[in-house]
Amino acid sequence: MKIILDSNILISAIIKDSKTREIIVYSGYNFLMPQIVFDEIKKHESLLVEKSGLSKSEIWKLINLLCKYIEFIETETLRPYIYDSLRIIGETDEEDCIFIASAIALSCPIWSNDKHFKVQNKIKIYTTNEILKTLE
């Protein structure tokens, strides 16, 4: 199954050795993420170091490991879908339209624990608990 990762899912996997990290590495799912989001995560390196208790070197080893399981989507690929994504979730959280655009472009669900994604009914949203259930 192809699934779009919300940025908070990747951040969670970086900060803590958890089920989230295990799912990304061991589930066999095809995870995708907009490249622009990964670029933003790189800007917050010091926060990741602080929250995780890991060194910069350890953070980057972990990020590189996780990125082996994530395919990054070029922003240009998503541009044609931004308008529709804004219509779906724009008023709720405009910053998340990039994830909706990704889901529309690739016809796949989103993995996010953000409740505001569930206010729309156009794109299937999985929480971490729901992803775990698909693996049972």
Backbone as numpy.savetxt, mean C-alpha at the origin, in Angstrom:
# Nx Ny Nz CAx CAy CAz Cx Cy Cz
-3.50 -13.47 -6.52 -4.35 -12.29 -6.52 -3.46 -11.05 -6.52
-3.82 -10.06 -7.32 -3.15 -8.76 -7.34 -3.84 -7.85 -6.33
-3.05 -7.13 -5.53 -3.59 -6.24 -4.50 -2.75 -4.97 -4.44
-3.43 -3.82 -4.42 -2.76 -2.53 -4.24 -2.50 -2.34 -2.75
-1.26 -2.01 -2.39 -0.91 -1.72 -1.00 -1.11 -0.25 -0.69
-1.83 0.03 0.37 -1.91 1.38 0.91 -0.56 1.68 1.57
-0.14 2.92 1.56 1.17 3.28 2.13 1.28 2.90 3.60
0.19 2.99 4.35 0.25 2.65 5.77 0.53 1.18 6.01
0.15 0.33 5.06 0.45 -1.10 5.16 1.95 -1.32 5.05
2.57 -0.69 4.06 4.03 -0.82 3.90 4.76 -0.23 5.10
4.32 0.92 5.56 4.95 1.55 6.73 4.85 0.64 7.94
3.69 0.04 8.14 3.50 -0.89 9.25 4.46 -2.07 9.14
4.64 -2.60 7.94 5.55 -3.73 7.73 7.00 -3.35 7.98
7.34 -2.10 7.74 8.70 -1.63 7.98 8.94 -1.42 9.47
7.99 -0.82 10.14 8.15 -0.44 11.55 8.17 -1.64 12.49
7.36 -2.65 12.20 7.20 -3.74 13.16 7.21 -5.09 12.46
7.92 -6.05 13.06 7.88 -7.42 12.58 6.52 -7.98 12.97
5.64 -8.10 11.98 4.24 -8.38 12.28 3.62 -9.27 11.21
2.34 -9.57 11.41 1.57 -10.33 10.41 1.60 -9.60 9.06
1.55 -8.29 9.10 1.58 -7.51 7.87 2.83 -7.83 7.06
3.97 -7.82 7.72 5.23 -8.14 7.04 5.20 -9.58 6.52
4.71 -10.50 7.33 4.63 -11.91 6.92 3.75 -12.08 5.69
2.63 -11.38 5.66 1.72 -11.48 4.51 2.44 -11.01 3.24
3.12 -9.88 3.32 3.81 -9.35 2.14 4.85 -10.34 1.63
5.61 -10.93 2.55 6.71 -11.80 2.16 6.25 -13.21 1.78
5.29 -13.76 2.52 4.98 -15.19 2.36 3.65 -15.54 1.70
2.78 -14.58 1.46 1.44 -14.92 0.97 1.42 -15.41 -0.48
2.36 -14.97 -1.27 2.34 -15.32 -2.69 1.47 -14.38 -3.52
0.84 -13.40 -2.87 0.04 -12.43 -3.60 0.95 -11.48 -4.37
0.40 -10.91 -5.41 1.12 -9.95 -6.24 0.76 -8.54 -5.75
1.63 -7.96 -4.93 1.37 -6.64 -4.37 1.89 -5.55 -5.29
1.10 -4.48 -5.39 1.45 -3.35 -6.24 1.29 -2.06 -5.44
2.07 -1.05 -5.83 2.01 0.23 -5.13 2.42 1.34 -6.10
1.72 2.47 -6.05 2.15 3.59 -6.89 3.57 4.03 -6.53
4.41 4.22 -7.52 5.81 4.62 -7.31 5.90 5.90 -6.48
5.01 6.83 -6.73 5.05 8.12 -6.04 4.91 7.95 -4.52
4.18 6.93 -4.10 4.01 6.67 -2.67 5.31 6.16 -2.07
5.99 5.29 -2.79 7.28 4.79 -2.31 8.27 5.95 -2.20
8.24 6.85 -3.15 9.12 8.02 -3.09 8.85 8.84 -1.83
7.59 8.95 -1.43 7.23 9.67 -0.20 7.74 8.94 1.04
7.65 7.63 1.03 8.11 6.83 2.18 9.61 7.05 2.38
10.36 7.12 1.29 11.81 7.35 1.38 12.12 8.67 2.09
11.26 9.66 1.91 11.48 10.97 2.54 11.33 10.91 4.06
10.67 9.87 4.56 10.40 9.76 5.99 11.30 8.75 6.68
12.49 8.58 6.15 13.45 7.62 6.69 13.69 7.81 8.19
13.90 9.04 8.63 14.22 9.28 10.05 13.06 8.89 10.96
11.84 9.10 10.52 10.67 8.69 11.30 10.60 7.17 11.39
10.90 6.48 10.30 10.90 5.01 10.30 11.96 4.48 11.25
13.13 5.10 11.26 14.21 4.71 12.17 13.74 4.90 13.61
13.16 6.05 13.89 12.69 6.36 15.25 11.62 5.38 15.72
10.62 5.14 14.89 9.48 4.30 15.29 9.85 2.81 15.37
10.77 2.37 14.52 11.11 0.94 14.47 12.19 0.55 15.46
13.05 1.51 15.82 14.18 1.19 16.67 15.33 0.56 15.89
15.22 0.54 14.57 16.26 -0.01 13.71 17.19 1.10 13.23
18.38 0.72 12.81 19.31 1.70 12.24 18.89 2.01 10.80
19.47 3.08 10.23 19.17 3.41 8.83 19.52 2.24 7.92
20.65 1.63 8.18 21.09 0.49 7.38 20.08 -0.66 7.46
19.62 -0.96 8.67 18.64 -2.04 8.85 17.31 -1.70 8.17
16.91 -0.43 8.27 15.67 0.01 7.62 15.77 -0.24 6.12
16.89 0.15 5.51 17.02 0.00 4.06 17.14 -1.45 3.63
17.76 -2.29 4.46 17.78 -3.73 4.17 16.36 -4.27 4.16
15.58 -3.86 5.15 14.19 -4.30 5.26 13.35 -3.77 4.09
13.50 -2.50 3.78 12.76 -1.92 2.65 13.11 -2.66 1.36
14.40 -2.92 1.15 14.81 -3.65 -0.06 14.22 -5.06 -0.09
14.17 -5.71 1.06 13.55 -7.04 1.13 12.07 -6.96 0.76
11.35 -6.04 1.39 9.91 -5.91 1.13 9.64 -5.53 -0.33
10.49 -4.71 -0.90 10.29 -4.26 -2.28 10.45 -5.39 -3.30
11.07 -6.48 -2.89 11.16 -7.65 -3.78 9.78 -8.26 -4.02
8.84 -7.95 -3.13 7.49 -8.51 -3.21 6.45 -7.50 -3.68
6.92 -6.33 -4.11 6.01 -5.26 -4.52 6.41 -4.77 -5.91
5.44 -4.67 -6.77 5.66 -4.10 -8.10 5.21 -2.63 -8.04
6.04 -1.74 -8.52 5.71 -0.32 -8.46 5.10 0.15 -9.77
4.05 0.95 -9.65 3.29 1.44 -10.79 3.72 2.87 -11.08
4.13 3.12 -12.31 4.54 4.46 -12.71 3.35 5.42 -12.66
3.59 6.62 -12.20 2.54 7.63 -12.07 1.86 7.91 -13.41
2.63 7.95 -14.48 2.06 8.22 -15.81 0.97 7.22 -16.17
1.14 5.98 -15.75 0.15 4.93 -16.02 -1.18 5.25 -15.36
-1.13 5.96 -14.24 -2.33 6.21 -13.43 -3.05 7.51 -13.80
-2.39 8.40 -14.49 -2.99 9.71 -14.81 -4.39 9.61 -15.43
-4.63 8.70 -16.37 -5.97 8.65 -16.97 -7.09 8.26 -15.99
-6.72 7.75 -14.82 -7.71 7.26 -13.86 -7.92 8.20 -12.67
-7.16 9.27 -12.61 -7.23 10.19 -11.46 -8.61 10.84 -11.34
-9.17 11.30 -12.44 -10.48 11.96 -12.38 -11.53 11.03 -11.78
-11.61 9.80 -12.28 -12.59 8.85 -11.74 -12.31 8.55 -10.27
-11.04 8.44 -9.92 -10.72 8.14 -8.52 -11.12 9.29 -7.59
-10.96 10.52 -8.06 -11.40 11.67 -7.26 -12.91 11.67 -7.07
-13.64 11.25 -8.08 -15.09 11.16 -7.96 -15.49 10.08 -6.94
-14.69 9.04 -6.84 -15.01 7.95 -5.92 -14.67 8.30 -4.48
-13.49 8.87 -4.23 -13.05 9.08 -2.84 -12.56 10.49 -2.56
-12.54 11.36 -3.53 -11.96 12.69 -3.39 -12.41 13.48 -2.19
-13.69 13.50 -1.91 -14.19 14.29 -0.79 -13.81 13.67 0.55
-13.62 12.37 0.57 -13.26 11.68 1.81 -11.80 11.90 2.15
-10.91 11.61 1.21 -9.48 11.81 1.41 -8.80 11.89 0.04
-8.63 13.09 -0.43 -8.08 13.33 -1.77 -6.72 12.68 -1.97
-5.91 12.61 -0.92 -4.58 12.03 -1.04 -4.62 10.55 -1.39
-5.71 9.88 -1.07 -5.82 8.45 -1.35 -6.33 8.15 -2.75
-6.58 9.17 -3.54 -7.08 8.92 -4.89 -6.07 8.14 -5.73
-4.78 8.23 -5.42 -3.77 7.49 -6.18 -3.95 5.98 -6.02
-4.42 5.55 -4.85 -4.66 4.12 -4.62 -5.91 3.66 -5.37
-6.93 4.50 -5.35 -8.16 4.19 -6.10 -7.84 4.16 -7.59
-7.05 5.11 -8.07 -6.66 5.13 -9.49 -5.91 3.85 -9.85
-5.04 3.40 -8.96 -4.30 2.15 -9.19 -5.25 0.96 -9.28
-6.20 0.92 -8.37 -7.17 -0.19 -8.36 -8.03 -0.18 -9.63
-8.42 0.99 -10.08 -9.21 1.10 -11.32 -8.36 0.65 -12.51
-7.14 1.17 -12.59 -6.26 0.87 -13.72 -5.95 -0.62 -13.84
-5.80 -1.28 -12.71 -5.37 -2.68 -12.72 -6.48 -3.66 -12.35
-7.68 -3.13 -12.13 -8.84 -3.97 -11.79 -8.54 -4.91 -10.63
-8.08 -4.33 -9.54 -7.79 -5.16 -8.38 -8.15 -4.42 -7.09
-8.23 -5.16 -5.98 -8.60 -4.54 -4.70 -7.43 -3.80 -4.06
-7.75 -3.14 -2.95 -6.77 -2.40 -2.15 -6.70 -3.04 -0.77
-5.48 -3.13 -0.23 -5.28 -3.58 1.15 -5.00 -2.33 1.98
-5.92 -2.02 2.88 -5.80 -0.84 3.74 -6.60 -1.04 5.01
-6.10 -0.52 6.09 -6.85 -0.53 7.35 -7.54 0.81 7.61
-7.43 1.73 6.65 -8.08 3.03 6.78 -9.58 2.88 6.51
-10.37 3.19 7.51 -11.83 3.00 7.42 -12.47 3.83 6.32
-11.90 4.98 6.00 -12.53 5.84 5.00 -12.57 5.20 3.61
-11.71 4.22 3.35 -11.79 3.53 2.06 -13.10 2.76 1.92
-13.65 2.33 3.05 -14.86 1.50 3.03 -16.13 2.33 2.77
-16.03 3.66 2.76 -17.22 4.48 2.52 -17.65 4.44 1.05
-16.78 3.97 0.18 -17.13 3.86 -1.23 -17.44 2.39 -1.53
-18.12 2.15 -2.63 -18.48 0.77 -2.96 -18.05 0.38 -4.38
-17.14 1.11 -4.96 -16.68 0.83 -6.32 -15.47 -0.11 -6.34
-14.64 -0.02 -5.31 -13.40 -0.79 -5.24 -13.45 -1.67 -4.00
-13.08 -2.94 -4.15 -13.02 -3.86 -3.01 -11.84 -3.47 -2.13
-12.09 -3.35 -0.83 -11.05 -3.01 0.13 -10.91 -4.17 1.12
-9.68 -4.62 1.32 -9.39 -5.65 2.31 -8.65 -5.02 3.49
-9.06 -5.35 4.70 -8.28 -5.00 5.88 -7.25 -6.12 6.09
-6.34 -5.92 7.01 -5.36 -6.97 7.30 -6.06 -8.24 7.76
-7.06 -8.12 8.62 -7.80 -9.30 9.07 -8.48 -10.02 7.92
-9.02 -9.27 6.98 -9.67 -9.89 5.82 -8.65 -10.57 4.91
-7.47 -9.98 4.77 -6.40 -10.63 3.99 -6.01 -11.94 4.66
-5.87 -11.91 5.98 -5.53 -13.14 6.71 -6.55 -14.24 6.47
-7.83 -13.87 6.44 -8.89 -14.86 6.19 -8.77 -15.48 4.81
-8.31 -14.71 3.82 -8.16 -15.27 2.47 -7.03 -16.29 2.41
-6.15 -16.24 3.39 -5.00 -17.15 3.41 -5.26 -18.43 4.20
-6.41 -18.50 4.86 -6.72 -19.68 5.69 -7.03 -20.88 4.83
